[in-house]
Tab-separated table of C-alpha atoms and ligand atoms in Angstrom:
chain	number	residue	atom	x	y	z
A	1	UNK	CA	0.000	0.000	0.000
A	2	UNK	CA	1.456	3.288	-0.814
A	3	UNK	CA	1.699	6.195	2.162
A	4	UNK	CA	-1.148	8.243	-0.244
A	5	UNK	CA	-3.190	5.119	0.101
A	6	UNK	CA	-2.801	4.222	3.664
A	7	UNK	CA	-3.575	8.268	4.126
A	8	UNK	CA	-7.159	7.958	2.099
A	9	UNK	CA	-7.908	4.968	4.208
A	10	UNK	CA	-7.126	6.554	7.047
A	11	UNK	CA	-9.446	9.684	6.176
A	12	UNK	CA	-12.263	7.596	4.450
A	13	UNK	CA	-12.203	5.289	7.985
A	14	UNK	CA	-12.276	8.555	10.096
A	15	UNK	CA	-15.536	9.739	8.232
A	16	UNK	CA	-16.824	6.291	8.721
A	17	UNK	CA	-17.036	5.427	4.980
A	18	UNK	CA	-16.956	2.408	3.723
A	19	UNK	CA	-14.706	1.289	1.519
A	20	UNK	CA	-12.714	-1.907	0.218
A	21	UNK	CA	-8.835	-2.227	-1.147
A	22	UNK	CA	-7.714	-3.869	-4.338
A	23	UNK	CA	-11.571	-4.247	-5.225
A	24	UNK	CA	-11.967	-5.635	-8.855
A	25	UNK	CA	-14.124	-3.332	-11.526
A	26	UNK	CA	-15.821	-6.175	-13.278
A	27	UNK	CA	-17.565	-6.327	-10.243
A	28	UNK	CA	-19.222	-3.553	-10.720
A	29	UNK	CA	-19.494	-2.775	-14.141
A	30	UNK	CA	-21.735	-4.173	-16.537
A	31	UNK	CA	-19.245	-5.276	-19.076
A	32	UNK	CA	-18.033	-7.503	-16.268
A	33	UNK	CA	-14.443	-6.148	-17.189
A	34	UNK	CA	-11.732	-4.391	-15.522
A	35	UNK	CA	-8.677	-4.776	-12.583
A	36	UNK	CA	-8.566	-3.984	-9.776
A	37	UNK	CA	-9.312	-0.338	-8.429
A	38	UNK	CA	-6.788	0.748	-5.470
A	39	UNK	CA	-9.663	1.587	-3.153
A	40	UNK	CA	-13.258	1.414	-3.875
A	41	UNK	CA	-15.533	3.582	-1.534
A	42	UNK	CA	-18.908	3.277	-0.584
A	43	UNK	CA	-20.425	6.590	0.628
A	44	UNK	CA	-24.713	6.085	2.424
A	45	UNK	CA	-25.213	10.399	2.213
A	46	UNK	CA	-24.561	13.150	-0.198
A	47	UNK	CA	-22.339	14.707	2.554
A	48	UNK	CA	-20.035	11.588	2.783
A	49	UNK	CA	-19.807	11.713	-1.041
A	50	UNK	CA	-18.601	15.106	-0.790
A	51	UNK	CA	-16.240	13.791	2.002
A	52	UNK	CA	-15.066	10.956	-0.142
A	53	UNK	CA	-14.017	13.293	-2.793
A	54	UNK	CA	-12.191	16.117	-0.274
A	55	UNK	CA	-10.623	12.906	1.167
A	56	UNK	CA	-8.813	12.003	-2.180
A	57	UNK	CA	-8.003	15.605	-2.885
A	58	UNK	CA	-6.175	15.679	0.719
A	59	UNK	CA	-4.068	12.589	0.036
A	60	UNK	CA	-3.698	13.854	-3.640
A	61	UNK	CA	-4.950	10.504	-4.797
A	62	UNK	CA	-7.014	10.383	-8.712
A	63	UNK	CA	-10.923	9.590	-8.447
A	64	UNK	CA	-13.521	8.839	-10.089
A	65	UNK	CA	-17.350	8.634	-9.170
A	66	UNK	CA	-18.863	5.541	-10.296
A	67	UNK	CA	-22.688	4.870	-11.174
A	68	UNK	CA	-23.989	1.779	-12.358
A	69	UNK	CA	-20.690	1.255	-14.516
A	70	UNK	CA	-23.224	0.535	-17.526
A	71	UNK	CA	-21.210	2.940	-19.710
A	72	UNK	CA	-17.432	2.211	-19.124
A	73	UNK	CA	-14.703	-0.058	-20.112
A	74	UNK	CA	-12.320	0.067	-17.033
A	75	UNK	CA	-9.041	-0.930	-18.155
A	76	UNK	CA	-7.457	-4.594	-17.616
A	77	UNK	CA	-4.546	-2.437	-15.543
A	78	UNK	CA	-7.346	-1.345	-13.284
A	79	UNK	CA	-7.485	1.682	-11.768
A	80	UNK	CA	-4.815	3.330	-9.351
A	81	UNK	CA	-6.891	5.709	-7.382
A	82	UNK	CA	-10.033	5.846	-5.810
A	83	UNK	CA	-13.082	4.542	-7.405
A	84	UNK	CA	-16.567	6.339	-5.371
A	85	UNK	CA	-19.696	4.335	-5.780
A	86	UNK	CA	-22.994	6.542	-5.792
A	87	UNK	CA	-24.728	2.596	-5.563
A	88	UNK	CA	-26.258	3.616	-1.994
A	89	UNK	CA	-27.593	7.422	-2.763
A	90	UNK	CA	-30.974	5.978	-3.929
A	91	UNK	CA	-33.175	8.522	-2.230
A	92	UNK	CA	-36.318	9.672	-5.105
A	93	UNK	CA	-38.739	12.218	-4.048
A	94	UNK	CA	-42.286	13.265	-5.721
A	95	UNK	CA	-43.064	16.613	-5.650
A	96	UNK	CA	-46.143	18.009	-7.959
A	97	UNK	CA	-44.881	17.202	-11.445
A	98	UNK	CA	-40.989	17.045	-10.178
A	99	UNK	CA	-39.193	14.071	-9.440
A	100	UNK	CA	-36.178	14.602	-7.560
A	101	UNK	CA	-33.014	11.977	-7.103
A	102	UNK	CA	-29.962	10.906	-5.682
A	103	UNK	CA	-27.219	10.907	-7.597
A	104	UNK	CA	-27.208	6.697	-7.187
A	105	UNK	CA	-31.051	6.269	-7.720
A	106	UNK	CA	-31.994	3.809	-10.872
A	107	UNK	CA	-32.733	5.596	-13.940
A	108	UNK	CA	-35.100	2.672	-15.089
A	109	UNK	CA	-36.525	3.004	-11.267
A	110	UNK	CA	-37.417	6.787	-11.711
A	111	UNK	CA	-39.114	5.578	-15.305
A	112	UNK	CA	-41.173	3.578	-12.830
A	113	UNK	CA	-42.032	5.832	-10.384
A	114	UNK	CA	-43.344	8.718	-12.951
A	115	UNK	CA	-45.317	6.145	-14.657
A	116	UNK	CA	-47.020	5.560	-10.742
A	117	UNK	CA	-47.660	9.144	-10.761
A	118	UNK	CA	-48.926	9.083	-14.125
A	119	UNK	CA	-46.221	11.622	-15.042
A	120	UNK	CA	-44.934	11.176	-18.887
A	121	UNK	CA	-41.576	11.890	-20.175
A	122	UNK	CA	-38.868	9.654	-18.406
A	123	UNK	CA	-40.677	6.666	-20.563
A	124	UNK	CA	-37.594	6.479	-22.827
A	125	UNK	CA	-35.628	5.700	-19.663
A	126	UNK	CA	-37.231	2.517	-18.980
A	127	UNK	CA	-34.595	-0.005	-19.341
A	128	UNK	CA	-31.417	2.155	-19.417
A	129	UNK	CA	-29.274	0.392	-16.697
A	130	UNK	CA	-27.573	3.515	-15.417
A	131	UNK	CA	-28.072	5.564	-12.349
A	132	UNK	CA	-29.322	9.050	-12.891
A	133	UNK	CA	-25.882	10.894	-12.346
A	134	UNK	CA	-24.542	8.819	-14.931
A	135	UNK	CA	-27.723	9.541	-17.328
A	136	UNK	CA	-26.996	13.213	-16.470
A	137	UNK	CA	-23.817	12.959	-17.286
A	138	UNK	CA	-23.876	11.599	-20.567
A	139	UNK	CA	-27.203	13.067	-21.344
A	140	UNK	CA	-28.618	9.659	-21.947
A	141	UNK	CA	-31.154	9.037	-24.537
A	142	UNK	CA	-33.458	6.351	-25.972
A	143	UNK	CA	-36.465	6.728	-28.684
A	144	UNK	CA	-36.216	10.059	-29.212
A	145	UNK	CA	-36.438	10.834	-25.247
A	146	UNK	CA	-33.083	12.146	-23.891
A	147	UNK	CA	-32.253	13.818	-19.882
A	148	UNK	CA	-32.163	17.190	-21.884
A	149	UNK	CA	-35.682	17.039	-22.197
A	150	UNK	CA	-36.737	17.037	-18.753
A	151	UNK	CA	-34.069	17.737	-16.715
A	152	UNK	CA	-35.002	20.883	-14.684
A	153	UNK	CA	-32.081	21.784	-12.515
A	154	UNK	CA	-28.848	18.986	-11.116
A	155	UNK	CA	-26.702	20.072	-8.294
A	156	UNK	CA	-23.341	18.956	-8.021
A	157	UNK	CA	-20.424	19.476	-5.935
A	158	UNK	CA	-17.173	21.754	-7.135
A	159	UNK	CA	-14.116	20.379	-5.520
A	160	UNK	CA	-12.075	23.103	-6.761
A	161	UNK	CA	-14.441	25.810	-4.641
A	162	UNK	CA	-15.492	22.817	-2.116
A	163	UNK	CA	-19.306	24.383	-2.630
A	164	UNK	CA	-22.313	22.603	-3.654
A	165	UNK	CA	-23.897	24.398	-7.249
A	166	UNK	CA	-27.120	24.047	-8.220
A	167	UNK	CA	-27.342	24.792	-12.342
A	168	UNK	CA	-30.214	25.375	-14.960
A	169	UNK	CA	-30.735	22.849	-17.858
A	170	UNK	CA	-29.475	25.813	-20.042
A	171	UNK	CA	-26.341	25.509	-17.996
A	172	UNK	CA	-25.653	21.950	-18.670
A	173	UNK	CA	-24.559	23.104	-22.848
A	174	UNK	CA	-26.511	19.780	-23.410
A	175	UNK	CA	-25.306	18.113	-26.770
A	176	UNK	CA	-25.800	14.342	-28.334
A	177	UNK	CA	-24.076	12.289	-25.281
A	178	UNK	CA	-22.404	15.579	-24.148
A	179	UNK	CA	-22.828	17.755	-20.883
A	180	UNK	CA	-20.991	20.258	-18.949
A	181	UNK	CA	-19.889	17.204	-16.748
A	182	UNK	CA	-18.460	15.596	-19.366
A	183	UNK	CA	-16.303	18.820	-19.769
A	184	UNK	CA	-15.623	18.825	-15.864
A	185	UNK	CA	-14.962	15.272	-14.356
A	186	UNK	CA	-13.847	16.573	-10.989
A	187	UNK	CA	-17.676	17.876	-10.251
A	188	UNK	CA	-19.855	15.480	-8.616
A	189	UNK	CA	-23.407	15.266	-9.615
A	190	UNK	CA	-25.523	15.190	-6.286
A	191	UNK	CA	-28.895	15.027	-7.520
A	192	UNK	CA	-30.953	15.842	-9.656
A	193	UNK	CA	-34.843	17.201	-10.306
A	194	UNK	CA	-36.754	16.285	-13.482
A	195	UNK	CA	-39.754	17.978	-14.800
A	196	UNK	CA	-42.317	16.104	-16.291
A	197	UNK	CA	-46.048	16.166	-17.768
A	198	UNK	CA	-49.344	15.101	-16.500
A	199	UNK	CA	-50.754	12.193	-18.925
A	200	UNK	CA	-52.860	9.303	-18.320
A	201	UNK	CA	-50.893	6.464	-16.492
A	202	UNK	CA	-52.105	3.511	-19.928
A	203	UNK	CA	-50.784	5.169	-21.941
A	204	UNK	CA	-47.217	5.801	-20.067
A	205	UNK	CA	-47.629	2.083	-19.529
A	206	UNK	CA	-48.118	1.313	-22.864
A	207	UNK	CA	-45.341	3.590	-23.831
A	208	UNK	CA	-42.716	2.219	-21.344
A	209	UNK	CA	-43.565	-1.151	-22.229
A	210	UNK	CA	-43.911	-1.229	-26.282
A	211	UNK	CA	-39.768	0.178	-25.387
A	212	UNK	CA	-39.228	-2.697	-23.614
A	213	UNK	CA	-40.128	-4.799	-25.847
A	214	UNK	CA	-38.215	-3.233	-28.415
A	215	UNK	CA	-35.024	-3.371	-26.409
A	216	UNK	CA	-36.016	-6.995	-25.609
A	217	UNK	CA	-35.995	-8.058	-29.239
A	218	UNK	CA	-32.759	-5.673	-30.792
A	219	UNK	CA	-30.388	-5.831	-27.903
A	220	UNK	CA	-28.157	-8.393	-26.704
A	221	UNK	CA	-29.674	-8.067	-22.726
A	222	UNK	CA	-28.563	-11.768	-22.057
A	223	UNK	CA	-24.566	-11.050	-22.291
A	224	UNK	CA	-22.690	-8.545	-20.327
A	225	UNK	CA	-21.951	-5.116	-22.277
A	226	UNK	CA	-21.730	-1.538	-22.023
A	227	UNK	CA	-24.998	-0.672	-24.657
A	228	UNK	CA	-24.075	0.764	-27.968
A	229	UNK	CA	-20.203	1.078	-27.865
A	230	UNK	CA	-20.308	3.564	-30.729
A	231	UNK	CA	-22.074	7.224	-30.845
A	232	UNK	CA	-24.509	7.823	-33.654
A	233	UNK	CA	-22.892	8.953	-37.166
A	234	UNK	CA	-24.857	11.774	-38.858
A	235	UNK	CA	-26.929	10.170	-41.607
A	236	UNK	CA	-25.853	6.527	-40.718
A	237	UNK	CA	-27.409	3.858	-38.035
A	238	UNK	CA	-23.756	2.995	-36.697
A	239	UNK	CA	-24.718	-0.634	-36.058
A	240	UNK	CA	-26.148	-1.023	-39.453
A	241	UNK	CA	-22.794	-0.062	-40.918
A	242	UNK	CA	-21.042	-2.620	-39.412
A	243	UNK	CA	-23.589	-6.168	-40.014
A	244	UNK	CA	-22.679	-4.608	-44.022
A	245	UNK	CA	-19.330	-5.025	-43.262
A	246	UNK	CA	-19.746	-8.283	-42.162
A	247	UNK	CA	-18.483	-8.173	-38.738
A	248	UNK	CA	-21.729	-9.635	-36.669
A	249	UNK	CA	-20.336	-12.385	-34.715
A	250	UNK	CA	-16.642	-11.108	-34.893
A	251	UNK	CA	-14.598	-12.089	-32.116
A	252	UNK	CA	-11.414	-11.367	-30.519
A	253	UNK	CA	-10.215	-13.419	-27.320
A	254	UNK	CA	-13.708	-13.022	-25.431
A	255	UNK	CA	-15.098	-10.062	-26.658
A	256	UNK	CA	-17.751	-10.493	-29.755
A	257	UNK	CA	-19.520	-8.045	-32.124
A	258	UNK	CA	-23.128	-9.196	-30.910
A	259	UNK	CA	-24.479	-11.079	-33.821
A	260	UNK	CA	-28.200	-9.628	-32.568
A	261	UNK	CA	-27.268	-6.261	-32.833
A	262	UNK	CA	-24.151	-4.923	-34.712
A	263	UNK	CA	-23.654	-1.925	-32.317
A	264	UNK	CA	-23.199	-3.553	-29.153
A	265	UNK	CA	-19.754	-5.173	-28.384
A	266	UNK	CA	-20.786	-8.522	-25.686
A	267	UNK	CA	-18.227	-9.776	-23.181
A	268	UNK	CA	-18.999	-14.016	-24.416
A	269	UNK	CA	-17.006	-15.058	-20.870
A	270	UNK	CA	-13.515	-13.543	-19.967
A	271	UNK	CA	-13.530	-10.946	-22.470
A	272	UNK	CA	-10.295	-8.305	-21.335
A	273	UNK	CA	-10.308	-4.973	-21.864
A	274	UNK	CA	-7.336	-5.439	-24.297
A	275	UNK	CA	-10.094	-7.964	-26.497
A	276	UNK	CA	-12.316	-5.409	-26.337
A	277	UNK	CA	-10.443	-2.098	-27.530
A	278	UNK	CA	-8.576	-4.832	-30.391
A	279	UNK	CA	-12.110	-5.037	-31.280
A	280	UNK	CA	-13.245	-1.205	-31.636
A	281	UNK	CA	-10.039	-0.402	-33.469
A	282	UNK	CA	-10.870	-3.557	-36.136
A	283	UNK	CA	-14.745	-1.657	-36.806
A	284	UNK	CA	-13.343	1.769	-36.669
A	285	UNK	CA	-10.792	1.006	-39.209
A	286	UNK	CA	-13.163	-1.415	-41.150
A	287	UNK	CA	-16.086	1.302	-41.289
A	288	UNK	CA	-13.034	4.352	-41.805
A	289	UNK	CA	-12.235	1.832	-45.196
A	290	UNK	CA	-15.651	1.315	-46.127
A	291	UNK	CA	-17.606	4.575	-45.832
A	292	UNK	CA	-15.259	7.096	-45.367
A	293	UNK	CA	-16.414	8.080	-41.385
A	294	UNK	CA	-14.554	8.141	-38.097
A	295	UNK	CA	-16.346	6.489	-35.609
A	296	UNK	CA	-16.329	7.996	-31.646
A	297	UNK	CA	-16.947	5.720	-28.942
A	298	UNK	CA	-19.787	6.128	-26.350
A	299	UNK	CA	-18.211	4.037	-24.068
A	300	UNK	CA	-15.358	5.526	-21.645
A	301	UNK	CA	-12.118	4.030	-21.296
A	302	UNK	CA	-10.875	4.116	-17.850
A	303	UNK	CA	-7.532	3.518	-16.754
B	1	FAD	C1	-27.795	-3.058	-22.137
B	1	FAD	C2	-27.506	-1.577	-22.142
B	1	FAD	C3	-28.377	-0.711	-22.779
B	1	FAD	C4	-28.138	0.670	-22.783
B	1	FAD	N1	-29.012	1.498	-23.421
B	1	FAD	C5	-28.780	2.824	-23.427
B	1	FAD	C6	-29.688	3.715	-24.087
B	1	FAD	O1	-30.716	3.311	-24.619
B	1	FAD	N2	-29.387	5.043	-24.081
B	1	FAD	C7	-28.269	5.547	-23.469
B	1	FAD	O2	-28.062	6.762	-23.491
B	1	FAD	N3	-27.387	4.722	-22.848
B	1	FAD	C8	-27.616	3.391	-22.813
B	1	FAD	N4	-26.722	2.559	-22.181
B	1	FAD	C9	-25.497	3.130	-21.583
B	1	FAD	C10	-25.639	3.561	-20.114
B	1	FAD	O3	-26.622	2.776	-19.438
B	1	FAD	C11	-26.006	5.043	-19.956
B	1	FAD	O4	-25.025	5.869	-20.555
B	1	FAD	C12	-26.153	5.427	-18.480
B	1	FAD	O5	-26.693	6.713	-18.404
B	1	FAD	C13	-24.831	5.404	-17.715
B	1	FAD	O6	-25.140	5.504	-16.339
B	1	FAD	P1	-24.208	4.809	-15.236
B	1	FAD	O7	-24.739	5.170	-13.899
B	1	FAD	O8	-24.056	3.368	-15.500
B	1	FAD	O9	-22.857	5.572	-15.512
B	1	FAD	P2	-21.386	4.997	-15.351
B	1	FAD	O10	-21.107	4.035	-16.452
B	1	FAD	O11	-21.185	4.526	-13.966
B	1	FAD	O12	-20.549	6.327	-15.592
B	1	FAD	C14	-20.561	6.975	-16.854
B	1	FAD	C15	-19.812	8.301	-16.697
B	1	FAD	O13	-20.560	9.158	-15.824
B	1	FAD	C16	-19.755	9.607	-14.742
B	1	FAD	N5	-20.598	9.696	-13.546
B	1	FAD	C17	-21.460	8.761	-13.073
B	1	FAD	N6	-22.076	9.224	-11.969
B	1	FAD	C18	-21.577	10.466	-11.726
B	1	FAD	C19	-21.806	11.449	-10.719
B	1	FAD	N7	-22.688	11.250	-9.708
B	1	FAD	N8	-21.100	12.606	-10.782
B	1	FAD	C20	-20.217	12.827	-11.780
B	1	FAD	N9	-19.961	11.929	-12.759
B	1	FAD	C21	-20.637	10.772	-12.739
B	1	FAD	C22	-18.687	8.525	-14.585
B	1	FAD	O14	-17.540	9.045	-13.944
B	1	FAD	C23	-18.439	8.135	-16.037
B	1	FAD	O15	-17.533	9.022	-16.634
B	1	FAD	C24	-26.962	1.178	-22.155
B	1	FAD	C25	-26.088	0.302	-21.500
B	1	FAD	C26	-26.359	-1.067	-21.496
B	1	FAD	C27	-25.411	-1.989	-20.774
């Protein structure tokens, strides 16, 4: 253990939060991929998240705040730092037509719980396994729903001022899969509040579940992955691209180009990070060859 390490401990311990050494990432991810991270924290409150953080700046140690992990490749090397789970901030509040979470709270569970309410437009999160900090992060998005679109306000805490921000949708500079947080990965989403619609609770239902279906049928939900590895290409459906290239059902070590749906990379049993980024580089240079585009990943490589 190095004397940075032993000192995070030591803080983390003192402010009673739990944590665990040497903890491996494809436990926690959804790509079931990824070494070991040096310490992997477990803050219960939004004021021991904030601790967490200030406890890592103090012993000068790299961190990174963790949702679901439904949206990351951490790397084979794992991670030397601090990983911070938001896993236990869970708390969701109804207010009126507002629904307001934890940064750790289910983004498929929220779907739920404005349905209950009969409150329409988190339907297109229903089945996005992310946690809302992550959603708000990445501005997630399915059938033509995205956070953008109902996201009234997020607060986060600043580590470089050590104060807690509350900021406007406006203020998020919300873009396809791109946020202000994406720009500023020290600032820790807290929560956030969603605004959403009165509608009649059927037709939510019907909604919610017709994009279940869908996601049922297209996506490969029975093997590990991270969703769509690739972003959208203007004018193109990226996974279409690459079933005409041929590559369904291309493999390298364990990682395969899902043969149900070209856009998804699946982890078939033991995949490594190092199968899986072998893989990404084989489409991007296959689809560079064959129609001329550069492909951006969706999914974040951590190391
Ligand atoms: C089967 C499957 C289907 C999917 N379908 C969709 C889909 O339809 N649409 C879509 O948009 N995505 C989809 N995804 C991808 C993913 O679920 C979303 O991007 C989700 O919003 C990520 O949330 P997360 O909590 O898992 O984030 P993570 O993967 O844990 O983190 C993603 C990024 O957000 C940052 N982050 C997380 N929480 C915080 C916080 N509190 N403060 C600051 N930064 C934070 C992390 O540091 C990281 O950089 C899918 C994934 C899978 C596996």
């Amino acid at each position: 253990m190095t004397i940075r390490q032993k000192q995070l401990c030591g803080l983390l311990g003192g402010h009673k939060i739990e944590y665990t050494e040497n903890e491996p990432m494809s436990s926690h991810t959804t790509f079931r991929i990824g070494g070991a991270a040096s310490v992997f924290a477990v803050p219960d409150t939004e004021d021991k998240l904030r601790l967490a953080v200030e406890a890592c700046r103090i012993a000068e140690t790299p961190y990174i705040v963790l949702g679901r992990g439904s949206n990351v490749l951490f790397d084979d090397s794992g991670y030397k730092g601090a990983v911070i789970s938001t896993e236990k901030l869970t708390e969701i509040t109804v207010s009126g037509n507002d629904i307001t979470c934890g940064c750790g709270a289910s983004f498929t569970q929220i779907a739920v719980i404005a349905r209950d309410n009969s409150l329409s437009g988190l339907e297109f999160a229903y089945g996005i396994p992310g946690a809302v900090g992550g959603a708000v992060f990445m501005n997630a998005g399915a059938y033509g729903g995205e956070v953008s679109q109902v996201l009234l306000e997020s607060t986060y805490y600043g580590p470089n001022d050590g104060k807690i921000h509350t900021i406007n949708n406006a203020e998020h500079n919300y873009g396809y899969r791109e946020s202000i947080y994406r720009d500023h990965p020290e600032r820790v989403i807290l929560s956030a509040r969603f605004r959403l619609e009165s509608a009649d609770k059927n037709e939510i239902k019907q909604k919610m579940d017709g994009y279940m279906e869908s996601r049922k049928a297209k996506q490969p939900l029975e093997y590990p992955s991270a969703g769509s590895v690739f972003k959208r290409c203007q004018g193109h459906f990226t996974g279409q691209m690459i079933e005409e290239l041929g590559l369904k059902g291309f493999t390298v070590g364990g990682a395969q180009v899902s043969e149900k749906h070209a856009g998804f990379i699946i982890n078939r049993g033991g995949a490594t990070s190092a199968d899986v980024l072998k893989l990404i580089d084989i489409i991007k240079e296959k689809v560079r060859d064959g129609y001329g585009l550069d492909l951006q990943c969706e999914v974040i490589h951590i190391k």
